[in-house]
Coordinates of C-alpha atoms in Angstrom, one line a residue:
X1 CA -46.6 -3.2 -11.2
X2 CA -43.4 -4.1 -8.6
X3 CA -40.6 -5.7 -10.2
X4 CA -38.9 -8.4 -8.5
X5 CA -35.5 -7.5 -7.9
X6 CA -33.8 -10.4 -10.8
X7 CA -36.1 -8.5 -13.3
X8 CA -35.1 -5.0 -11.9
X9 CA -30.8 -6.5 -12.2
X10 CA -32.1 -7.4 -16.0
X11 CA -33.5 -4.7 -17.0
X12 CA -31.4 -2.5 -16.1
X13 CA -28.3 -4.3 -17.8
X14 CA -30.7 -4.5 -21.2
X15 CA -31.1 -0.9 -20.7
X16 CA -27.5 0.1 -20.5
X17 CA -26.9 -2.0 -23.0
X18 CA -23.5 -3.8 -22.7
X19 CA -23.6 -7.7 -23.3
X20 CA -20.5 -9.2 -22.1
X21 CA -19.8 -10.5 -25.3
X22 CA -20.1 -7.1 -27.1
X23 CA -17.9 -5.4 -24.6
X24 CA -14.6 -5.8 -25.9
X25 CA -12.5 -2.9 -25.2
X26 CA -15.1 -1.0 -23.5
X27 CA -14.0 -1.0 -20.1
X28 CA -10.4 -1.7 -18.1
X29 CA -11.9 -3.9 -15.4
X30 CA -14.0 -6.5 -14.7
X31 CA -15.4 -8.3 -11.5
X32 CA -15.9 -11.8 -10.5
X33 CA -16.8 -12.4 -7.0
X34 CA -17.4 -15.7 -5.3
X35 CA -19.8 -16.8 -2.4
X36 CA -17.2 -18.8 -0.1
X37 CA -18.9 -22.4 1.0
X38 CA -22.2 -20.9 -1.2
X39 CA -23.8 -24.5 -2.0
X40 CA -23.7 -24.8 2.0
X41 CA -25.5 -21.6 1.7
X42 CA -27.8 -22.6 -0.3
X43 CA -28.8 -25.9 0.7
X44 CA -29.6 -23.6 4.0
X45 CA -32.3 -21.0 2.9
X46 CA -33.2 -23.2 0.0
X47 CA -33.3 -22.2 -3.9
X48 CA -35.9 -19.5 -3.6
X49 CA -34.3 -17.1 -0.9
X50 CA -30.9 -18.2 -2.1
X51 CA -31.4 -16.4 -5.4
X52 CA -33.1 -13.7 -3.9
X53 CA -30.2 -12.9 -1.9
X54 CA -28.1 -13.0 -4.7
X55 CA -30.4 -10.8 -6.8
X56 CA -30.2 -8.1 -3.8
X57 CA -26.6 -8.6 -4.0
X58 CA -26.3 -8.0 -7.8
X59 CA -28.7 -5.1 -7.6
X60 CA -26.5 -3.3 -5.0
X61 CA -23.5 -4.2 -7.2
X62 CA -25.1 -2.7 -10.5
X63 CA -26.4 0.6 -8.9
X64 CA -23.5 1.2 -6.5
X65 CA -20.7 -0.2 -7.8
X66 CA -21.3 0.5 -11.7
X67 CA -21.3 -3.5 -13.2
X68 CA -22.3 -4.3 -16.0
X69 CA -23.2 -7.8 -15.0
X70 CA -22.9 -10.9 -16.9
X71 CA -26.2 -13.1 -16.6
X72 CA -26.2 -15.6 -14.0
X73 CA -28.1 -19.1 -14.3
X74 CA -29.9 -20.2 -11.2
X75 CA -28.0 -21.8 -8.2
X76 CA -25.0 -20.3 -9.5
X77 CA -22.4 -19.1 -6.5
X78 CA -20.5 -16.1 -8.7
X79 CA -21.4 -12.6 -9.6
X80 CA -19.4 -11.6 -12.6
X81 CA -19.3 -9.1 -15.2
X82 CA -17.7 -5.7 -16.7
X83 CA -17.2 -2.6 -14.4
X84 CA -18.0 0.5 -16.0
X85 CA -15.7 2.8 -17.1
X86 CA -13.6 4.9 -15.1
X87 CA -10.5 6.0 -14.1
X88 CA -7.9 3.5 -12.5
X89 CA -7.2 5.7 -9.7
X90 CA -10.9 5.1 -8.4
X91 CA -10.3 1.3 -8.2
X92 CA -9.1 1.3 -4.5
X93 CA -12.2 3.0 -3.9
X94 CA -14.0 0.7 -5.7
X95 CA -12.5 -1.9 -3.9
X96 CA -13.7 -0.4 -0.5
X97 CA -17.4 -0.4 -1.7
X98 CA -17.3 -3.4 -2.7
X99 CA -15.8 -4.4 0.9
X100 CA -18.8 -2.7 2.2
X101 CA -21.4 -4.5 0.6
X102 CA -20.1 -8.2 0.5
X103 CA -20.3 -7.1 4.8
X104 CA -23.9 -5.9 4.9
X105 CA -26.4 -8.6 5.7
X106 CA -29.4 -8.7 3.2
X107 CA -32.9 -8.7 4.9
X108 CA -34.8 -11.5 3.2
X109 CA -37.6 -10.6 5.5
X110 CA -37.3 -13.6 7.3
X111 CA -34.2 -13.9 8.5
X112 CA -31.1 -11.3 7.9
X113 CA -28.4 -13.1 6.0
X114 CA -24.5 -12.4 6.0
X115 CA -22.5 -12.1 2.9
X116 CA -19.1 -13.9 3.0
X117 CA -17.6 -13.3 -0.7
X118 CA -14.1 -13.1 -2.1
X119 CA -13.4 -11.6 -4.9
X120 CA -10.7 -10.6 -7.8
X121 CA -11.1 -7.6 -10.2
X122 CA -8.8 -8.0 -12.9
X123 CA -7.4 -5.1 -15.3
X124 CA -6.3 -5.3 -18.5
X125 CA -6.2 -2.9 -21.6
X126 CA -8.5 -1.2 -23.6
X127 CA -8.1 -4.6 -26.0
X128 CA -8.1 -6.5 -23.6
X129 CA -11.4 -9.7 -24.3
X130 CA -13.4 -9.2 -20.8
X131 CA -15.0 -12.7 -21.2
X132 CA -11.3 -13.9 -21.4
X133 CA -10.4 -11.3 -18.6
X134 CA -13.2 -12.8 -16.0
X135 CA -12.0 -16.7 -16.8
X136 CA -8.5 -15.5 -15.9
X137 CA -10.3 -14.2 -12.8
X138 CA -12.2 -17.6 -12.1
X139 CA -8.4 -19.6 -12.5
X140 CA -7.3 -16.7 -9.7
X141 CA -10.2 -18.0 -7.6
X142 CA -9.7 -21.1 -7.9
X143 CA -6.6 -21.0 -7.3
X144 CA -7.1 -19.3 -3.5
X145 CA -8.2 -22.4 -2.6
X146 CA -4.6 -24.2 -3.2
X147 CA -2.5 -22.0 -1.6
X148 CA -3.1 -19.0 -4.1
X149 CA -2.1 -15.2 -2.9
X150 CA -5.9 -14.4 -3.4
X151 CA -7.2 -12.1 -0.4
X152 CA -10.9 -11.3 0.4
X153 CA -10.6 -8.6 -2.7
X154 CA -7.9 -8.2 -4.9
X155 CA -7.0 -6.4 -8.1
X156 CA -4.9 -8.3 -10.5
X157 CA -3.2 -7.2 -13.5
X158 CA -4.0 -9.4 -17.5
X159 CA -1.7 -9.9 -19.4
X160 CA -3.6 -11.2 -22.6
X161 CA -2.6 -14.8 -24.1
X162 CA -1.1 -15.8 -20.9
X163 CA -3.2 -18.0 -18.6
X164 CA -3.1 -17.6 -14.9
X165 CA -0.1 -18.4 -12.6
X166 CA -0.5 -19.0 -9.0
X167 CA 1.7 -16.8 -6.6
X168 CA 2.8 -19.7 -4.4
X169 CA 5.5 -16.8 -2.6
X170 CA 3.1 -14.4 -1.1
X171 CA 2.6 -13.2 2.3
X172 CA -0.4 -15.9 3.0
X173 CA 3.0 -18.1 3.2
X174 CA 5.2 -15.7 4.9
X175 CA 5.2 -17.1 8.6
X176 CA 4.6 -13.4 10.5
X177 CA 5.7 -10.2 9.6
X178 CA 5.9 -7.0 12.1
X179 CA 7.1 -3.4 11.0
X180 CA 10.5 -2.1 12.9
X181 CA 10.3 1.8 13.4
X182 CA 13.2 4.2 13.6
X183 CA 12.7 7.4 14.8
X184 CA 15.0 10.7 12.7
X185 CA 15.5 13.3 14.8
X186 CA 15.7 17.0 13.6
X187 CA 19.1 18.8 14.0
X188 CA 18.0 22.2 14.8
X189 CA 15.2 21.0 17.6
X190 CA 15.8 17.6 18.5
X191 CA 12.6 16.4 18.1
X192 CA 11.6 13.8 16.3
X193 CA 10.3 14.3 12.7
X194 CA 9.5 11.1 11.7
X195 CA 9.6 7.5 12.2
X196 CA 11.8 5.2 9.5
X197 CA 10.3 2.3 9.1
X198 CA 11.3 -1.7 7.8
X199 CA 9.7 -5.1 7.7
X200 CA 10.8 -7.4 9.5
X201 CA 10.1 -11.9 9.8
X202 CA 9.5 -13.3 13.0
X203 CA 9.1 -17.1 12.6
X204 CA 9.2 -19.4 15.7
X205 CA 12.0 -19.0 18.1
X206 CA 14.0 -17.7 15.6
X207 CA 16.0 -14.3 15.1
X208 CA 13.9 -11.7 13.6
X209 CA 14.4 -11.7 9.6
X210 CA 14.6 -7.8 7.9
X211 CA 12.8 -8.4 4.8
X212 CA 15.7 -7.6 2.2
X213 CA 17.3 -10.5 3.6
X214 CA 14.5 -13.2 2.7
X215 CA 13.7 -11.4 -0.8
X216 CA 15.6 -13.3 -3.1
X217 CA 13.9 -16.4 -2.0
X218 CA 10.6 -14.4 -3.7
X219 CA 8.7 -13.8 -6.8
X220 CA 7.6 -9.9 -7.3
X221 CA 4.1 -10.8 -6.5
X222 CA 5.3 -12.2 -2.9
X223 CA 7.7 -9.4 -2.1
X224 CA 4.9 -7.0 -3.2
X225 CA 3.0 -8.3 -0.8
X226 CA 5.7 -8.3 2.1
X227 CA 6.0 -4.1 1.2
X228 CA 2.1 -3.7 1.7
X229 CA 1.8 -5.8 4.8
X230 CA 4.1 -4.0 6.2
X231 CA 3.1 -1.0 5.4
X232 CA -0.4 -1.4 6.5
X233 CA 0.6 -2.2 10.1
X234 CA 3.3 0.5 9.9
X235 CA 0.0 2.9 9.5
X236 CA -2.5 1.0 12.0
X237 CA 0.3 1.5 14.9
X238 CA 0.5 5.6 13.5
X239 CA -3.5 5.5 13.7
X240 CA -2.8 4.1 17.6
X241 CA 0.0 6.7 18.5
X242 CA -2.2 9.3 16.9
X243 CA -5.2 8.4 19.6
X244 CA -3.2 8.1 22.3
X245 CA -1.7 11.6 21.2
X246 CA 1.3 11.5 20.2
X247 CA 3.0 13.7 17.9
X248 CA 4.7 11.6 14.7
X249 CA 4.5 13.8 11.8
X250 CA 4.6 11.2 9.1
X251 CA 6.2 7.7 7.9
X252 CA 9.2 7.5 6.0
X253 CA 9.0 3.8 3.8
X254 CA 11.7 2.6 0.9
X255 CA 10.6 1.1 -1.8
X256 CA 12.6 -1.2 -3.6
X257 CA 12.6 -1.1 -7.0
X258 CA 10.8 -4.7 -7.3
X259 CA 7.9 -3.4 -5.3
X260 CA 7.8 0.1 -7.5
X261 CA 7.4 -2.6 -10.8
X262 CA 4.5 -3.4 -9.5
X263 CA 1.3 -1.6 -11.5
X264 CA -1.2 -1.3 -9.0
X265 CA 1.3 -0.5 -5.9
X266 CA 0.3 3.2 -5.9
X267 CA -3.4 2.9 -6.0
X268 CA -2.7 0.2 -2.9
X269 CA -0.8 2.9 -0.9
X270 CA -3.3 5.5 -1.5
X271 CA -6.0 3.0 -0.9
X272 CA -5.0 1.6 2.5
X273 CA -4.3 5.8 3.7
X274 CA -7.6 6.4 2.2
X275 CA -9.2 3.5 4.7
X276 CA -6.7 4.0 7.8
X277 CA -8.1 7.5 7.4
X278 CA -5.0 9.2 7.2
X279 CA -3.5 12.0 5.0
X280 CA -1.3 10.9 2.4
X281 CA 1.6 13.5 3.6
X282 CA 1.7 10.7 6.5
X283 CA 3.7 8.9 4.6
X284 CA 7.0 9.2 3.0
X285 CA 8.0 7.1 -0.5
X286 CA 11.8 6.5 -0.6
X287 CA 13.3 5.2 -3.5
X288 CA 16.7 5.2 -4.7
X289 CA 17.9 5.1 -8.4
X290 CA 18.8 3.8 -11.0
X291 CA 15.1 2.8 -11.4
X292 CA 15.4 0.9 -14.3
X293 CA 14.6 1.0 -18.3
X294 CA 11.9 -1.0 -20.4
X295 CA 8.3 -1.8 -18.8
X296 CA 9.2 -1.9 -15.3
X297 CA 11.6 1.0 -15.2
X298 CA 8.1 2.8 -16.6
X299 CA 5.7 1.2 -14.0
X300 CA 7.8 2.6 -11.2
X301 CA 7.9 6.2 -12.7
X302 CA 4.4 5.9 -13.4
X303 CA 4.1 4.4 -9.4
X304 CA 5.7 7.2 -8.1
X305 CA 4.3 10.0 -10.3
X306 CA 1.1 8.6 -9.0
X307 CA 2.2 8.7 -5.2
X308 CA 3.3 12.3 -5.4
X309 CA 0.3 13.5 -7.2
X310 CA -1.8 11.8 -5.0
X311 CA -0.1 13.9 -2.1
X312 CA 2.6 11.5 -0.6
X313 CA 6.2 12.7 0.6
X314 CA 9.0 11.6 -2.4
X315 CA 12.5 11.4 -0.9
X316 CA 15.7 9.5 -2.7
X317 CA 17.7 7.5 -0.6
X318 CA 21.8 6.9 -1.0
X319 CA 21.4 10.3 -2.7
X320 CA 24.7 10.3 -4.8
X321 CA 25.4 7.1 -4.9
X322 CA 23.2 6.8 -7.8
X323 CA 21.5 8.1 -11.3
X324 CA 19.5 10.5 -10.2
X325 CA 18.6 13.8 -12.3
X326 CA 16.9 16.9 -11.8
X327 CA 14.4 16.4 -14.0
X328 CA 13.4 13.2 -11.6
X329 CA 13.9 14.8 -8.8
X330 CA 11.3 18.0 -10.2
X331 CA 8.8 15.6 -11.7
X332 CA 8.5 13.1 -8.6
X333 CA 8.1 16.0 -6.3
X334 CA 11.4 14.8 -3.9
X335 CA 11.6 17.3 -1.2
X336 CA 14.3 15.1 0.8
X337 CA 17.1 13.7 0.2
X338 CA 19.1 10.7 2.0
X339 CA 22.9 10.1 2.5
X340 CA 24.1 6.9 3.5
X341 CA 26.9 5.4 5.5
X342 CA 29.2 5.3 2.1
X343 CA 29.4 9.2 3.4
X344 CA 28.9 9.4 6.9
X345 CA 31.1 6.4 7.5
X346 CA 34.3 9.0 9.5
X347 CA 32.9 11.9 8.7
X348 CA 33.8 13.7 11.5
X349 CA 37.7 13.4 11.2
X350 CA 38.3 12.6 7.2
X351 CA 38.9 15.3 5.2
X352 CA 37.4 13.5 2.1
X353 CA 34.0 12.7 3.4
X354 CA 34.0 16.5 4.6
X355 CA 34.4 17.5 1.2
X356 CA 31.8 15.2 -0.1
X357 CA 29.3 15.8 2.5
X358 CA 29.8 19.8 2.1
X359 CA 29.1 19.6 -1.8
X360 CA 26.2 17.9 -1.5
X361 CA 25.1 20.0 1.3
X362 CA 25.3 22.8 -1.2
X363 CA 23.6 21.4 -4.2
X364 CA 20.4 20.1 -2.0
X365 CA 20.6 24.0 -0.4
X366 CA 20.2 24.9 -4.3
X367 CA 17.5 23.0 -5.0
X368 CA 15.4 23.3 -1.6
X369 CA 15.9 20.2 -0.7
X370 CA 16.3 18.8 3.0
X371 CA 19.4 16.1 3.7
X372 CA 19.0 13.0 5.9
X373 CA 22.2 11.7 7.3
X374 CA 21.3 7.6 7.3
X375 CA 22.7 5.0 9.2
X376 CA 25.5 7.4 12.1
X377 CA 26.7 4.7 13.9
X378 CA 28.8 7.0 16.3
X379 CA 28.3 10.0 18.7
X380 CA 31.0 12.2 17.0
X381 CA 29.5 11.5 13.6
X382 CA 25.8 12.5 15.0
X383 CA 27.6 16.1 16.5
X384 CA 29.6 16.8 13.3
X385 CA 26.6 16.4 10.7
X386 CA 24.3 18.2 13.2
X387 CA 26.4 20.8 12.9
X388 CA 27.1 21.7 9.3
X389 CA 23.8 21.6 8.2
X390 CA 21.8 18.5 8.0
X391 CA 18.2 18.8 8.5
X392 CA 18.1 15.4 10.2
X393 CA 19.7 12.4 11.4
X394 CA 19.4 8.5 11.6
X395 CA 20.8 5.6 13.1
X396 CA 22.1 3.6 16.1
X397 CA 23.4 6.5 17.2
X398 CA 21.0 8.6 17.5
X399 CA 17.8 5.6 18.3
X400 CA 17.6 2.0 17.6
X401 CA 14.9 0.4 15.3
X402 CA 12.0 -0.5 17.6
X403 CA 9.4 -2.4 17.4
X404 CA 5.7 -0.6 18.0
X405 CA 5.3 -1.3 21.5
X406 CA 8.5 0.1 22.4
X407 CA 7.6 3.6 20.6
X408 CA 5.3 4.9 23.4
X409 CA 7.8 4.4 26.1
X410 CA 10.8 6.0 23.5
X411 CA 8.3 9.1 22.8
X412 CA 7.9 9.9 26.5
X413 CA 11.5 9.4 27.5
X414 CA 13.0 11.6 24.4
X415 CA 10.1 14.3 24.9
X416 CA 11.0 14.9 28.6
X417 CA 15.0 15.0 27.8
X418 CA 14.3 18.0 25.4
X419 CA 15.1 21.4 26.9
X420 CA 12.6 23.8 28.1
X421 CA 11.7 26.2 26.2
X422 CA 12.9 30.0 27.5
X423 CA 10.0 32.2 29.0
X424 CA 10.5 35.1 26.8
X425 CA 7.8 37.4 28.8
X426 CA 8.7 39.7 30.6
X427 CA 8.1 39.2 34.6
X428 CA 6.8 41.3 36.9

């Protein structure tokens, strides 16, 4: 005897035994995925393929994906229910699948139908209720469709006993926002070694925005949202320059500490390398202390633990300017350190920058570490730190910030001015 595919979804949920209602603590995440305009849908193919669809749908979901799906009366638009247990790291990837199948068509044998879904999965604790877990998903849903930051998947964070809040400051209301790129240059070679890179607003015909400048007017969820979108056209121009050949070793990004509160920013990083394809040591994660105490000061260690394990470059900006131990600097994995303009400012004529400079020089030689000079704004600053030991340098002196399309041209230009190398063979 065939099973029709509804019975197959049932069964299968029966047999793994795990009634929404019985779940409680059992699992960290759950799913609730939507069918945008669905009743249109419906109305189109009529009742009988409609549900089909969805049963093909909720099939692929259970076997693939691992849900535990909650049961589903007929005509009903959502897919909801617990995913199964594993580790958080794996949601990005979770994510991506889920991407995939919400884009396949389903072959109802008469005609092939597209899927247009969106979709939350929400986290909580091992306590956490999930049939109180998925309604908070539903209010997230809901809320998309008023302005909400929902995206075609998200992951979202419950807090239990507090209901859902629309995000009314996230990047769906940010007018436009394009990635700036500075290149650092290495002091031994001159080549460059990476590119620095900020967000930047461009709205109308006005002046271009740098990020830190609109963040106060945001909540953590919309600045959040600012870090990644830049980020994620930071990497899609790297994935360009990459194909057209060029030679841009990694990245270098600073996170503020608002964006490192945030629980699921690591997983988001590694996610969005994962699906630009490109290794996670092709970015750098710059952060400066004091980090911070209480829940947030531990979501950002926990952020950045997770980014270095998960094979990203750690480097702390205004290095001693702020809090910084050794046992932060061994345990995030920093192998870079950044100086600002609080010590380059004059370097190259006061004596008490010199001394400063020169000390912590020698403590980063101790502990392996390479030094960034940040923000030389004059020639003779650029010649004196390239001289005493800096492994690199940054600033208007040495490049401007530029925008992506003015990389290429930059590349070509600073390649060709750098010397020949020496035939060391011997001729005839």
């Amino acid at each position: 005897m065939v099973l029709g595919i509804g019975t197959a979804v049932e069964r299968l949920r029966q047999a793994m035994r795990l009634p929404i209602a019985l779940m409680t603590g059992a699992s960290r995440s759950v799913l609730v995925l939507r069918l945008v305009e669905g009743e249109a849908l419906r109305r189109r193919l009529g009742p009988a393929l409609f549900e089909r669809m969805l049963d093909h749908v909720m099939l692929r979901l259970t076997i693939e994906l691992g849900l535990n799906p909650q049961a589903r009366r007929p005509g009903q638009t959502e897919i909801s229910g617990l995913l199964s247990t594993r580790a958080d790291a794996t949601l990005p990837q979770r994510v991506a699948l889920l991407g995939r199948i919400c884009a396949d068509s389903v072959d109802l044998g008469e005609m092939p139908v597209a899927i247009w879904a969106e979709g939350v999965i929400v986290r909580g604790d091992m306590a956490s209720d999930p049939a109180r877990m998925i309604d908070f998903g539903r209010e997230a849903l809901a809320s998309a469709g008023q302005g909400g930051p929902i995206e075609t998947i998200r992951i979202l964070s419950y807090l239990p006993d507090q209901p859902f809040r629309p995000m009314i400051s996230s990047i769906e209301t940010t007018p436009h926002i394009l990635p700036r790129f500075q290149p650092q240059i290495c002091c031994d070679t001159g080549r460059l070694i990476a590119l620095d890179v900020e967000g930047w607003r461009i709205e109308g015909n006005l002046p271009p925005t740098p990020l830190d400048q609109i963040a106060p007017s945001l909540n953590d969820e919309g600045w959040g949202a600012l870090v990644l979108a830049t980020l994620r056209q930071a990497l899609s121009a790297l994935c360009g320059w990459d194909r057209d050949g060029h030679d841009i070793p990694f990245l270098s990004l600073r996170l503020p500490a608002r964006a490192l509160s945030d629980s699921i920013l690591a997983e988001s990083i590694l996610w969005e390398l994962d699906r630009q394809d490109l290794s996670p040591d092709r970015i750098e994660i710059v952060f400066c202390e004091p980090i911070g105490t209480g829940a947030k000061g531990q979501a950002a260690k926990d952020n950045l633990q997770r980014l270095a394990a998960g094979g990203c470059r750690m480097a702390v900006g205004d290095f001693g300017t702020g809090s910084a131990g050794l046992a932060d600097l061994r345990g995030f994995g920093v192998k870079r350190v950044r100086i600002g303009r609080a010590f380059v400012d004059g370097c190259h004529y006061r004596g008490d920058q010199q001394r400063m400079i020169l000390a912590i020089l020698a403590l980063a030689e101790n502990l392996r570490l390479e030094v960034l000079a940040d923000e030389v704004a004059v020639l003779d600053e650029r010649a004196f730190l390239s001289q005493i030991g800096f492994s690199a340098v940054q600033g208007s002196a040495v490049a401007p910030a530029m925008e992506a399309d003015a990389i290429e041209p930059f590349l070509l230009s600073h390649r060709h001015s750098l010397p020949r190398a020496l035939p060391l063979g011997r001729g005839r």
